mmCIF file of C-alpha atoms in Angstrom:
data_model
loop_
_atom_site.group_PDB
_atom_site.id
_atom_site.type_symbol
_atom_site.label_atom_id
_atom_site.label_comp_id
_atom_site.label_asym_id
_atom_site.label_seq_id
_atom_site.Cartn_x
_atom_site.Cartn_y
_atom_site.Cartn_z
ATOM 1 C CA UNK A 1 -42.114 -20.324 24.888
ATOM 2 C CA UNK A 2 -45.987 -20.376 24.847
ATOM 3 C CA UNK A 3 -47.984 -23.559 24.343
ATOM 4 C CA UNK A 4 -48.753 -22.881 20.694
ATOM 5 C CA UNK A 5 -45.111 -22.365 19.978
ATOM 6 C CA UNK A 6 -44.086 -25.506 21.872
ATOM 7 C CA UNK A 7 -46.752 -27.502 19.980
ATOM 8 C CA UNK A 8 -45.535 -26.192 16.648
ATOM 9 C CA UNK A 9 -41.937 -27.051 17.546
ATOM 10 C CA UNK A 10 -42.900 -30.533 18.712
ATOM 11 C CA UNK A 11 -44.937 -31.137 15.541
ATOM 12 C CA UNK A 12 -42.006 -30.099 13.370
ATOM 13 C CA UNK A 13 -39.663 -32.533 15.179
ATOM 14 C CA UNK A 14 -42.120 -35.394 14.764
ATOM 15 C CA UNK A 15 -42.402 -34.529 11.052
ATOM 16 C CA UNK A 16 -38.645 -34.756 10.597
ATOM 17 C CA UNK A 17 -38.265 -38.107 12.374
ATOM 18 C CA UNK A 18 -40.105 -40.259 9.796
ATOM 19 C CA UNK A 19 -38.037 -38.687 7.016
ATOM 20 C CA UNK A 20 -34.807 -39.624 8.792
ATOM 21 C CA UNK A 21 -36.013 -43.185 9.357
ATOM 22 C CA UNK A 22 -36.979 -43.534 5.682
ATOM 23 C CA UNK A 23 -33.555 -42.285 4.611
ATOM 24 C CA UNK A 24 -31.819 -44.831 6.838
ATOM 25 C CA UNK A 25 -34.046 -47.637 5.575
ATOM 26 C CA UNK A 26 -33.339 -46.664 1.948
ATOM 27 C CA UNK A 27 -29.587 -46.568 2.594
ATOM 28 C CA UNK A 28 -29.705 -49.972 4.233
ATOM 29 C CA UNK A 29 -31.647 -51.471 1.334
ATOM 30 C CA UNK A 30 -29.141 -50.016 -1.118
ATOM 31 C CA UNK A 31 -26.192 -51.539 0.729
ATOM 32 C CA UNK A 32 -27.844 -54.956 0.896
ATOM 33 C CA UNK A 33 -28.642 -54.894 -2.829
ATOM 34 C CA UNK A 34 -25.164 -53.560 -3.631
ATOM 35 C CA UNK A 35 -23.371 -56.378 -1.807
ATOM 36 C CA UNK A 36 -25.708 -59.046 -3.208
ATOM 37 C CA UNK A 37 -25.213 -58.042 -6.830
ATOM 38 C CA UNK A 38 -21.493 -57.447 -6.357
ATOM 39 C CA UNK A 39 -21.218 -60.977 -5.000
ATOM 40 C CA UNK A 40 -23.036 -62.351 -8.044
ATOM 41 C CA UNK A 41 -20.877 -60.352 -10.450
ATOM 42 C CA UNK A 42 -17.752 -61.729 -8.790
ATOM 43 C CA UNK A 43 -19.101 -65.206 -9.419
ATOM 44 C CA UNK A 44 -18.558 -66.376 -5.833
ATOM 45 C CA UNK A 45 -20.628 -67.241 -2.836
ATOM 46 C CA UNK A 46 -20.737 -65.361 0.438
ATOM 47 C CA UNK A 47 -17.507 -66.898 1.609
ATOM 48 C CA UNK A 48 -15.580 -66.610 -1.667
ATOM 49 C CA UNK A 49 -14.222 -63.124 -1.118
ATOM 50 C CA UNK A 50 -13.340 -63.800 2.477
ATOM 51 C CA UNK A 51 -11.562 -67.007 1.549
ATOM 52 C CA UNK A 52 -9.492 -65.247 -1.059
ATOM 53 C CA UNK A 53 -8.648 -62.463 1.395
ATOM 54 C CA UNK A 54 -8.747 -59.977 -1.478
ATOM 55 C CA UNK A 55 -10.387 -56.585 -1.769
ATOM 56 C CA UNK A 56 -12.425 -56.881 -4.963
ATOM 57 C CA UNK A 57 -13.789 -53.960 -6.934
ATOM 58 C CA UNK A 58 -17.532 -53.699 -7.283
ATOM 59 C CA UNK A 59 -17.402 -54.778 -10.924
ATOM 60 C CA UNK A 60 -13.907 -56.076 -11.618
ATOM 61 C CA UNK A 61 -12.349 -55.452 -15.031
ATOM 62 C CA UNK A 62 -12.162 -58.760 -16.904
ATOM 63 C CA UNK A 63 -8.694 -60.288 -16.954
ATOM 64 C CA UNK A 64 -8.414 -60.021 -20.746
ATOM 65 C CA UNK A 65 -9.242 -56.318 -20.571
ATOM 66 C CA UNK A 66 -6.682 -55.672 -17.830
ATOM 67 C CA UNK A 67 -4.022 -57.494 -19.827
ATOM 68 C CA UNK A 68 -4.852 -55.575 -22.997
ATOM 69 C CA UNK A 69 -4.728 -52.250 -21.152
ATOM 70 C CA UNK A 70 -1.402 -53.216 -19.617
ATOM 71 C CA UNK A 71 0.054 -54.175 -22.989
ATOM 72 C CA UNK A 72 -1.018 -50.878 -24.539
ATOM 73 C CA UNK A 73 0.394 -48.918 -21.600
ATOM 74 C CA UNK A 74 3.714 -50.734 -22.046
ATOM 75 C CA UNK A 75 3.625 -50.396 -25.803
ATOM 76 C CA UNK A 76 2.871 -46.740 -26.680
ATOM 77 C CA UNK A 77 4.938 -47.173 -29.833
ATOM 78 C CA UNK A 78 7.522 -44.647 -30.921
ATOM 79 C CA UNK A 79 9.032 -44.195 -34.381
ATOM 80 C CA UNK A 80 12.822 -44.440 -34.467
ATOM 81 C CA UNK A 81 14.389 -41.708 -36.607
ATOM 82 C CA UNK A 82 18.020 -40.905 -37.203
ATOM 83 C CA UNK A 83 19.586 -38.406 -39.565
ATOM 84 C CA UNK A 84 22.443 -39.484 -41.800
ATOM 85 C CA UNK A 85 24.560 -38.641 -44.816
ATOM 86 C CA UNK A 86 25.497 -40.894 -47.724
ATOM 87 C CA UNK A 87 29.163 -41.006 -46.654
ATOM 88 C CA UNK A 88 30.707 -44.452 -46.080
ATOM 89 C CA UNK A 89 31.408 -43.469 -42.461
ATOM 90 C CA UNK A 90 27.711 -42.860 -41.845
ATOM 91 C CA UNK A 91 26.500 -45.864 -43.846
ATOM 92 C CA UNK A 92 28.266 -48.610 -41.885
ATOM 93 C CA UNK A 93 27.139 -47.132 -38.581
ATOM 94 C CA UNK A 94 23.537 -46.947 -39.804
ATOM 95 C CA UNK A 95 23.669 -50.610 -40.863
ATOM 96 C CA UNK A 96 24.879 -51.711 -37.422
ATOM 97 C CA UNK A 97 22.320 -49.513 -35.715
ATOM 98 C CA UNK A 98 19.418 -50.828 -37.830
ATOM 99 C CA UNK A 99 20.532 -54.440 -37.335
ATOM 100 C CA UNK A 100 20.327 -54.105 -33.554
ATOM 101 C CA UNK A 101 17.070 -52.150 -33.720
ATOM 102 C CA UNK A 102 15.468 -55.111 -35.515
ATOM 103 C CA UNK A 103 16.989 -57.585 -33.078
ATOM 104 C CA UNK A 104 15.675 -55.738 -30.005
ATOM 105 C CA UNK A 105 12.312 -54.949 -31.577
ATOM 106 C CA UNK A 106 11.707 -58.682 -32.078
ATOM 107 C CA UNK A 107 12.405 -59.552 -28.450
ATOM 108 C CA UNK A 108 9.837 -59.605 -25.608
ATOM 109 C CA UNK A 109 9.616 -56.050 -24.322
ATOM 110 C CA UNK A 110 10.241 -54.560 -27.762
ATOM 111 C CA UNK A 111 6.576 -53.729 -28.357
ATOM 112 C CA UNK A 112 7.155 -49.979 -28.099
ATOM 113 C CA UNK A 113 9.799 -49.972 -30.818
ATOM 114 C CA UNK A 114 7.682 -49.001 -33.810
ATOM 115 C CA UNK A 115 8.711 -47.979 -37.307
ATOM 116 C CA UNK A 116 12.174 -46.866 -38.364
ATOM 117 C CA UNK A 117 13.382 -44.124 -40.701
ATOM 118 C CA UNK A 118 16.848 -43.072 -41.750
ATOM 119 C CA UNK A 119 16.360 -39.409 -42.660
ATOM 120 C CA UNK A 120 18.975 -39.011 -45.388
ATOM 121 C CA UNK A 121 19.914 -35.359 -45.804
ATOM 122 C CA UNK A 122 22.198 -35.798 -48.816
ATOM 123 C CA UNK A 123 19.397 -34.866 -51.186
ATOM 124 C CA UNK A 124 19.555 -38.082 -53.238
ATOM 125 C CA UNK A 125 19.128 -41.838 -52.733
ATOM 126 C CA UNK A 126 22.088 -44.056 -51.887
ATOM 127 C CA UNK A 127 22.936 -47.765 -51.800
ATOM 128 C CA UNK A 128 21.059 -48.495 -48.563
ATOM 129 C CA UNK A 129 17.578 -47.606 -49.787
ATOM 130 C CA UNK A 130 16.521 -51.266 -50.063
ATOM 131 C CA UNK A 131 18.050 -52.309 -46.756
ATOM 132 C CA UNK A 132 17.005 -49.513 -44.387
ATOM 133 C CA UNK A 133 13.704 -47.572 -44.540
ATOM 134 C CA UNK A 134 14.866 -44.174 -45.746
ATOM 135 C CA UNK A 135 13.334 -40.756 -46.365
ATOM 136 C CA UNK A 136 15.425 -38.424 -48.540
ATOM 137 C CA UNK A 137 15.451 -34.719 -47.692
ATOM 138 C CA UNK A 138 17.458 -31.745 -48.909
ATOM 139 C CA UNK A 139 20.629 -30.513 -47.240
ATOM 140 C CA UNK A 140 20.931 -26.891 -46.220
ATOM 141 C CA UNK A 141 21.796 -24.521 -49.090
ATOM 142 C CA UNK A 142 25.462 -24.581 -50.057
ATOM 143 C CA UNK A 143 27.612 -22.844 -47.444
ATOM 144 C CA UNK A 144 24.793 -22.512 -44.894
ATOM 145 C CA UNK A 145 26.188 -25.236 -42.658
ATOM 146 C CA UNK A 146 29.601 -23.487 -42.535
ATOM 147 C CA UNK A 147 31.314 -26.880 -42.720
ATOM 148 C CA UNK A 148 29.412 -28.123 -39.659
ATOM 149 C CA UNK A 149 27.454 -31.042 -41.139
ATOM 150 C CA UNK A 150 25.420 -31.577 -37.952
ATOM 151 C CA UNK A 151 23.643 -28.300 -38.699
ATOM 152 C CA UNK A 152 21.668 -30.286 -41.272
ATOM 153 C CA UNK A 153 20.061 -32.406 -38.550
ATOM 154 C CA UNK A 154 17.336 -29.984 -37.385
ATOM 155 C CA UNK A 155 16.587 -28.970 -40.978
ATOM 156 C CA UNK A 156 16.253 -32.659 -41.895
ATOM 157 C CA UNK A 157 13.768 -33.218 -39.075
ATOM 158 C CA UNK A 158 11.734 -30.172 -40.117
ATOM 159 C CA UNK A 159 11.357 -31.555 -43.647
ATOM 160 C CA UNK A 160 10.631 -35.114 -42.528
ATOM 161 C CA UNK A 161 7.962 -34.028 -40.055
ATOM 162 C CA UNK A 162 6.287 -31.876 -42.700
ATOM 163 C CA UNK A 163 6.342 -34.383 -45.565
ATOM 164 C CA UNK A 164 6.387 -37.936 -44.186
ATOM 165 C CA UNK A 165 3.465 -39.991 -42.936
ATOM 166 C CA UNK A 166 4.369 -41.052 -39.399
ATOM 167 C CA UNK A 167 1.912 -43.420 -37.773
ATOM 168 C CA UNK A 168 3.285 -43.381 -34.240
ATOM 169 C CA UNK A 169 2.407 -40.697 -31.684
ATOM 170 C CA UNK A 170 5.957 -40.583 -30.327
ATOM 171 C CA UNK A 171 9.386 -40.286 -31.932
ATOM 172 C CA UNK A 172 12.779 -41.472 -30.740
ATOM 173 C CA UNK A 173 15.498 -39.253 -32.151
ATOM 174 C CA UNK A 174 18.565 -41.464 -32.435
ATOM 175 C CA UNK A 175 21.963 -41.415 -34.147
ATOM 176 C CA UNK A 176 23.965 -43.811 -36.332
ATOM 177 C CA UNK A 177 26.450 -44.528 -33.526
ATOM 178 C CA UNK A 178 23.753 -45.898 -31.205
ATOM 179 C CA UNK A 179 23.537 -49.642 -30.582
ATOM 180 C CA UNK A 180 20.486 -51.065 -28.812
ATOM 181 C CA UNK A 181 21.525 -53.594 -26.169
ATOM 182 C CA UNK A 182 18.036 -54.376 -24.886
ATOM 183 C CA UNK A 183 14.446 -53.559 -25.879
ATOM 184 C CA UNK A 184 13.597 -49.921 -25.264
ATOM 185 C CA UNK A 185 10.230 -49.013 -23.715
ATOM 186 C CA UNK A 186 8.611 -45.615 -24.161
ATOM 187 C CA UNK A 187 10.300 -43.576 -21.424
ATOM 188 C CA UNK A 188 8.294 -40.414 -22.148
ATOM 189 C CA UNK A 189 5.287 -39.430 -20.079
ATOM 190 C CA UNK A 190 2.682 -37.800 -22.306
ATOM 191 C CA UNK A 191 3.917 -34.206 -22.818
ATOM 192 C CA UNK A 192 7.111 -34.813 -20.848
ATOM 193 C CA UNK A 193 9.764 -36.141 -23.248
ATOM 194 C CA UNK A 194 12.560 -38.373 -21.996
ATOM 195 C CA UNK A 195 16.188 -37.470 -22.666
ATOM 196 C CA UNK A 196 19.714 -38.409 -21.670
ATOM 197 C CA UNK A 197 21.565 -35.794 -19.557
ATOM 198 C CA UNK A 198 25.032 -34.943 -20.892
ATOM 199 C CA UNK A 199 27.623 -33.828 -18.349
ATOM 200 C CA UNK A 200 29.143 -31.399 -20.861
ATOM 201 C CA UNK A 201 25.901 -29.513 -21.626
ATOM 202 C CA UNK A 202 25.956 -26.842 -18.906
ATOM 203 C CA UNK A 203 23.709 -23.853 -19.735
ATOM 204 C CA UNK A 204 24.203 -22.272 -16.290
ATOM 205 C CA UNK A 205 27.965 -22.052 -16.859
ATOM 206 C CA UNK A 206 27.383 -20.123 -20.093
ATOM 207 C CA UNK A 207 24.537 -17.840 -19.041
ATOM 208 C CA UNK A 208 25.947 -14.799 -20.833
ATOM 209 C CA UNK A 209 25.864 -16.628 -24.162
ATOM 210 C CA UNK A 210 22.637 -18.513 -23.524
ATOM 211 C CA UNK A 211 20.814 -15.254 -22.791
ATOM 212 C CA UNK A 212 21.336 -14.231 -26.423
ATOM 213 C CA UNK A 213 18.758 -16.896 -27.315
ATOM 214 C CA UNK A 214 16.839 -17.348 -24.059
ATOM 215 C CA UNK A 215 16.172 -13.865 -22.632
ATOM 216 C CA UNK A 216 15.615 -13.296 -18.910
ATOM 217 C CA UNK A 217 11.903 -12.677 -19.315
ATOM 218 C CA UNK A 218 11.517 -16.294 -20.492
ATOM 219 C CA UNK A 219 12.701 -17.658 -17.168
ATOM 220 C CA UNK A 220 15.808 -18.883 -15.350
ATOM 221 C CA UNK A 221 18.606 -20.563 -17.255
ATOM 222 C CA UNK A 222 17.951 -23.672 -15.165
ATOM 223 C CA UNK A 223 14.813 -24.179 -17.297
ATOM 224 C CA UNK A 224 17.154 -25.321 -20.068
ATOM 225 C CA UNK A 225 17.821 -29.043 -19.758
ATOM 226 C CA UNK A 226 21.397 -30.418 -20.006
ATOM 227 C CA UNK A 227 20.573 -32.431 -23.121
ATOM 228 C CA UNK A 228 20.925 -32.712 -26.859
ATOM 229 C CA UNK A 229 18.297 -33.865 -29.306
ATOM 230 C CA UNK A 230 19.408 -37.478 -29.086
ATOM 231 C CA UNK A 231 18.502 -39.747 -27.544
ATOM 232 C CA UNK A 232 15.106 -38.196 -26.932
ATOM 233 C CA UNK A 233 11.656 -39.786 -26.955
ATOM 234 C CA UNK A 234 9.081 -37.078 -27.588
ATOM 235 C CA UNK A 235 5.525 -36.660 -28.755
ATOM 236 C CA UNK A 236 5.383 -35.950 -32.469
ATOM 237 C CA UNK A 237 3.152 -32.895 -31.896
ATOM 238 C CA UNK A 238 5.746 -31.384 -29.548
ATOM 239 C CA UNK A 239 8.624 -32.039 -31.918
ATOM 240 C CA UNK A 240 6.685 -30.432 -34.771
ATOM 241 C CA UNK A 241 6.594 -27.233 -32.671
ATOM 242 C CA UNK A 242 10.187 -27.381 -31.468
ATOM 243 C CA UNK A 243 11.966 -28.400 -34.694
ATOM 244 C CA UNK A 244 11.695 -25.086 -36.625
ATOM 245 C CA UNK A 245 12.942 -23.136 -33.601
ATOM 246 C CA UNK A 246 15.728 -25.693 -33.096
ATOM 247 C CA UNK A 247 16.796 -25.157 -36.701
ATOM 248 C CA UNK A 248 16.730 -21.372 -36.470
ATOM 249 C CA UNK A 249 18.567 -21.227 -33.138
ATOM 250 C CA UNK A 250 21.215 -23.633 -34.474
ATOM 251 C CA UNK A 251 21.920 -21.363 -37.442
ATOM 252 C CA UNK A 252 21.934 -18.242 -35.262
ATOM 253 C CA UNK A 253 24.410 -19.855 -32.869
ATOM 254 C CA UNK A 254 26.678 -20.978 -35.696
ATOM 255 C CA UNK A 255 26.706 -17.498 -37.194
ATOM 256 C CA UNK A 256 27.574 -15.879 -33.847
ATOM 257 C CA UNK A 257 31.347 -16.026 -33.444
ATOM 258 C CA UNK A 258 31.351 -16.086 -29.639
ATOM 259 C CA UNK A 259 28.710 -18.817 -29.420
ATOM 260 C CA UNK A 260 30.350 -20.919 -32.120
ATOM 261 C CA UNK A 261 33.742 -20.727 -30.431
ATOM 262 C CA UNK A 262 32.329 -21.569 -26.992
ATOM 263 C CA UNK A 263 29.986 -24.428 -27.903
ATOM 264 C CA UNK A 264 31.990 -25.955 -30.761
ATOM 265 C CA UNK A 265 30.835 -29.415 -31.881
ATOM 266 C CA UNK A 266 27.975 -29.510 -29.310
ATOM 267 C CA UNK A 267 26.422 -26.272 -30.584
ATOM 268 C CA UNK A 268 23.426 -28.000 -32.165
ATOM 269 C CA UNK A 269 22.778 -29.843 -28.883
ATOM 270 C CA UNK A 270 22.572 -26.546 -27.014
ATOM 271 C CA UNK A 271 20.246 -25.253 -29.715
ATOM 272 C CA UNK A 272 17.810 -28.128 -29.168
ATOM 273 C CA UNK A 273 17.862 -27.606 -25.397
ATOM 274 C CA UNK A 274 17.200 -23.861 -25.802
ATOM 275 C CA UNK A 275 14.462 -24.381 -28.396
ATOM 276 C CA UNK A 276 12.703 -26.827 -26.075
ATOM 277 C CA UNK A 277 12.823 -24.359 -23.190
ATOM 278 C CA UNK A 278 11.481 -21.585 -25.430
ATOM 279 C CA UNK A 279 8.428 -23.811 -25.972
ATOM 280 C CA UNK A 280 8.111 -24.526 -22.257
ATOM 281 C CA UNK A 281 9.119 -28.161 -22.712
ATOM 282 C CA UNK A 282 11.227 -29.841 -20.059
ATOM 283 C CA UNK A 283 12.472 -33.400 -20.255
ATOM 284 C CA UNK A 284 12.559 -36.355 -17.911
ATOM 285 C CA UNK A 285 16.286 -36.953 -17.495
ATOM 286 C CA UNK A 286 17.170 -40.646 -17.785
ATOM 287 C CA UNK A 287 20.764 -41.558 -17.052
ATOM 288 C CA UNK A 288 19.894 -45.171 -17.833
ATOM 289 C CA UNK A 289 18.996 -44.220 -21.421
ATOM 290 C CA UNK A 290 22.509 -45.014 -22.646
ATOM 291 C CA UNK A 291 26.149 -45.514 -21.739
ATOM 292 C CA UNK A 292 29.202 -43.988 -23.418
ATOM 293 C CA UNK A 293 32.327 -46.168 -23.366
ATOM 294 C CA UNK A 294 35.052 -46.006 -22.265
ATOM 295 C CA UNK A 295 33.958 -43.673 -19.460
ATOM 296 C CA UNK A 296 30.862 -45.665 -18.579
ATOM 297 C CA UNK A 297 32.326 -49.034 -17.798
ATOM 298 C CA UNK A 298 29.235 -51.109 -16.945
ATOM 299 C CA UNK A 299 26.027 -51.616 -18.895
ATOM 300 C CA UNK A 300 23.795 -51.797 -15.849
ATOM 301 C CA UNK A 301 20.166 -51.271 -16.854
ATOM 302 C CA UNK A 302 20.958 -49.210 -19.949
ATOM 303 C CA UNK A 303 19.265 -49.540 -23.337
ATOM 304 C CA UNK A 304 21.817 -48.033 -25.748
ATOM 305 C CA UNK A 305 25.579 -47.949 -26.223
ATOM 306 C CA UNK A 306 26.747 -44.657 -27.734
ATOM 307 C CA UNK A 307 30.196 -45.186 -29.252
ATOM 308 C CA UNK A 308 31.140 -41.572 -29.828
ATOM 309 C CA UNK A 309 34.493 -41.781 -27.998
ATOM 310 C CA UNK A 310 37.594 -43.694 -28.983
ATOM 311 C CA UNK A 311 38.496 -46.637 -26.758
ATOM 312 C CA UNK A 312 42.252 -47.038 -26.280
ATOM 313 C CA UNK A 313 43.830 -49.607 -23.944
ATOM 314 C CA UNK A 314 47.152 -51.202 -23.204
ATOM 315 C CA UNK A 315 47.462 -54.955 -23.505
ATOM 316 C CA UNK A 316 47.127 -55.009 -19.706
ATOM 317 C CA UNK A 317 43.632 -53.580 -20.045
ATOM 318 C CA UNK A 318 44.562 -50.078 -18.884
ATOM 319 C CA UNK A 319 42.812 -47.076 -20.442
ATOM 320 C CA UNK A 320 45.182 -44.814 -22.369
ATOM 321 C CA UNK A 321 42.640 -42.166 -23.369
ATOM 322 C CA UNK A 322 44.244 -39.366 -25.362
ATOM 323 C CA UNK A 323 47.003 -41.713 -26.490
ATOM 324 C CA UNK A 324 46.612 -44.396 -29.158
ATOM 325 C CA UNK A 325 46.480 -47.703 -27.337
ATOM 326 C CA UNK A 326 47.991 -51.077 -28.158
ATOM 327 C CA UNK A 327 44.367 -52.142 -28.581
ATOM 328 C CA UNK A 328 41.829 -49.635 -29.811
ATOM 329 C CA UNK A 329 38.392 -49.187 -31.281
ATOM 330 C CA UNK A 330 37.502 -45.746 -32.598
ATOM 331 C CA UNK A 331 34.792 -45.210 -35.186
ATOM 332 C CA UNK A 332 36.898 -42.426 -36.710
ATOM 333 C CA UNK A 333 39.440 -45.050 -37.804
ATOM 334 C CA UNK A 334 36.861 -46.135 -40.389
ATOM 335 C CA UNK A 335 36.017 -42.936 -42.228
ATOM 336 C CA UNK A 336 36.293 -44.441 -45.709
ATOM 337 C CA UNK A 337 34.674 -47.820 -45.154
ATOM 338 C CA UNK A 338 33.428 -50.265 -42.534
ATOM 339 C CA UNK A 339 35.650 -51.911 -39.951
ATOM 340 C CA UNK A 340 36.774 -55.424 -40.876
ATOM 341 C CA UNK A 341 34.681 -58.381 -39.822
ATOM 342 C CA UNK A 342 35.657 -60.156 -36.604
ATOM 343 C CA UNK A 343 37.451 -57.329 -34.866
ATOM 344 C CA UNK A 344 39.926 -58.462 -32.210
ATOM 345 C CA UNK A 345 38.279 -58.424 -28.806
ATOM 346 C CA UNK A 346 39.762 -56.201 -26.102
ATOM 347 C CA UNK A 347 42.435 -57.631 -23.793
ATOM 348 C CA UNK A 348 41.505 -58.926 -20.313
ATOM 349 C CA UNK A 349 40.593 -56.194 -17.869
ATOM 350 C CA UNK A 350 38.838 -53.940 -20.372
ATOM 351 C CA UNK A 351 35.388 -52.895 -19.088
ATOM 352 C CA UNK A 352 32.161 -54.671 -19.966
ATOM 353 C CA UNK A 353 30.801 -51.742 -21.981
ATOM 354 C CA UNK A 354 33.743 -51.780 -24.415
ATOM 355 C CA UNK A 355 33.755 -55.562 -24.772
ATOM 356 C CA UNK A 356 30.020 -55.569 -25.478
ATOM 357 C CA UNK A 357 30.379 -52.782 -28.036
ATOM 358 C CA UNK A 358 32.954 -54.730 -30.061
ATOM 359 C CA UNK A 359 30.930 -57.949 -29.844
ATOM 360 C CA UNK A 360 27.834 -56.105 -31.117
ATOM 361 C CA UNK A 361 29.729 -54.657 -34.090
ATOM 362 C CA UNK A 362 31.182 -58.086 -34.847
ATOM 363 C CA UNK A 363 27.796 -59.793 -34.776
ATOM 364 C CA UNK A 364 26.258 -57.193 -37.071
ATOM 365 C CA UNK A 365 29.121 -57.336 -39.575
ATOM 366 C CA UNK A 366 28.999 -61.151 -39.597
ATOM 367 C CA UNK A 367 25.320 -61.153 -40.525
ATOM 368 C CA UNK A 368 25.007 -58.175 -42.865
ATOM 369 C CA UNK A 369 25.456 -58.948 -46.585
ATOM 370 C CA UNK A 370 28.156 -57.250 -48.619
ATOM 371 C CA UNK A 371 29.697 -55.778 -45.482
ATOM 372 C CA UNK A 372 33.141 -55.500 -46.998
ATOM 373 C CA UNK A 373 31.745 -53.696 -50.031
ATOM 374 C CA UNK A 374 30.883 -50.701 -47.860
ATOM 375 C CA UNK A 375 27.535 -50.149 -49.561
#
């Protein structure tokens, strides 16, 4: 390298050095100012943070703001909706269900339990209009349900979603034979609904039939969740998309002889699962959502008792399922009116879930007016 070149190179290096020094000085000044003002904002002296041993944010969120944000995160209210008929069998279950909804909503932790609607698909008001918030919708046209009353459920939700004013962003789809045993938080996660997995909903075991409604190009059968529509906590906007498809698939399944024979009384549950998958919606599966006596014996951390099965026991506390027991509780024993007040409690040895169920029914019937009238 000649002298001129070396001089030029040396001059360039000397020109860069002051710039580097200035950058370091500026960074140092920034850090000093940063720590000074952060200390002031924390309201402590130099030793305050060290004494506390905590790692503080630069500008901590005020305690009241953190608490408010936490409450809202826990709250995220959902609207409780169940479909029902005006039959006596449906009415007494709805009364018990609504009683325990109000009890749990009023407890600490019940902040997420928002409004309540009984979606009555009998087409006309009934005797519970003043007791339970109710929205009347039309049943399916005569003969369209083919004697399968549950087919009215998706159609009822379609009408309610279209016509009712629903304040909450989320909806819990529930049923009359659900009893809340503790306050229910919002188990959904934004666009991921929460649902209970049913052991008897097995799309993979019925792929041939399922493919009639969920073709191969839509994806694997495993995309279909093992669920029904209830209990499900879901964003209202998602349910508004799914409900019409759920209704249409339900009717298609019922009108297909092979599907109807295979799925039987859970046909509408399969239809909801398929309709959700057709919209690309998969659910968070929560086994703790509910228990189903007598097969689930302990309550554990559950939120709901679903009393869909009969509970039959010997006086020794032994389950006699499939055979009428010496002691029994079966909702189907009360088709024409409510069970009597103060039902006899199960004998010793009967599981916690069954004992709790009977106690919950007894408490509701003891506190609800005109219980024996079967309004």
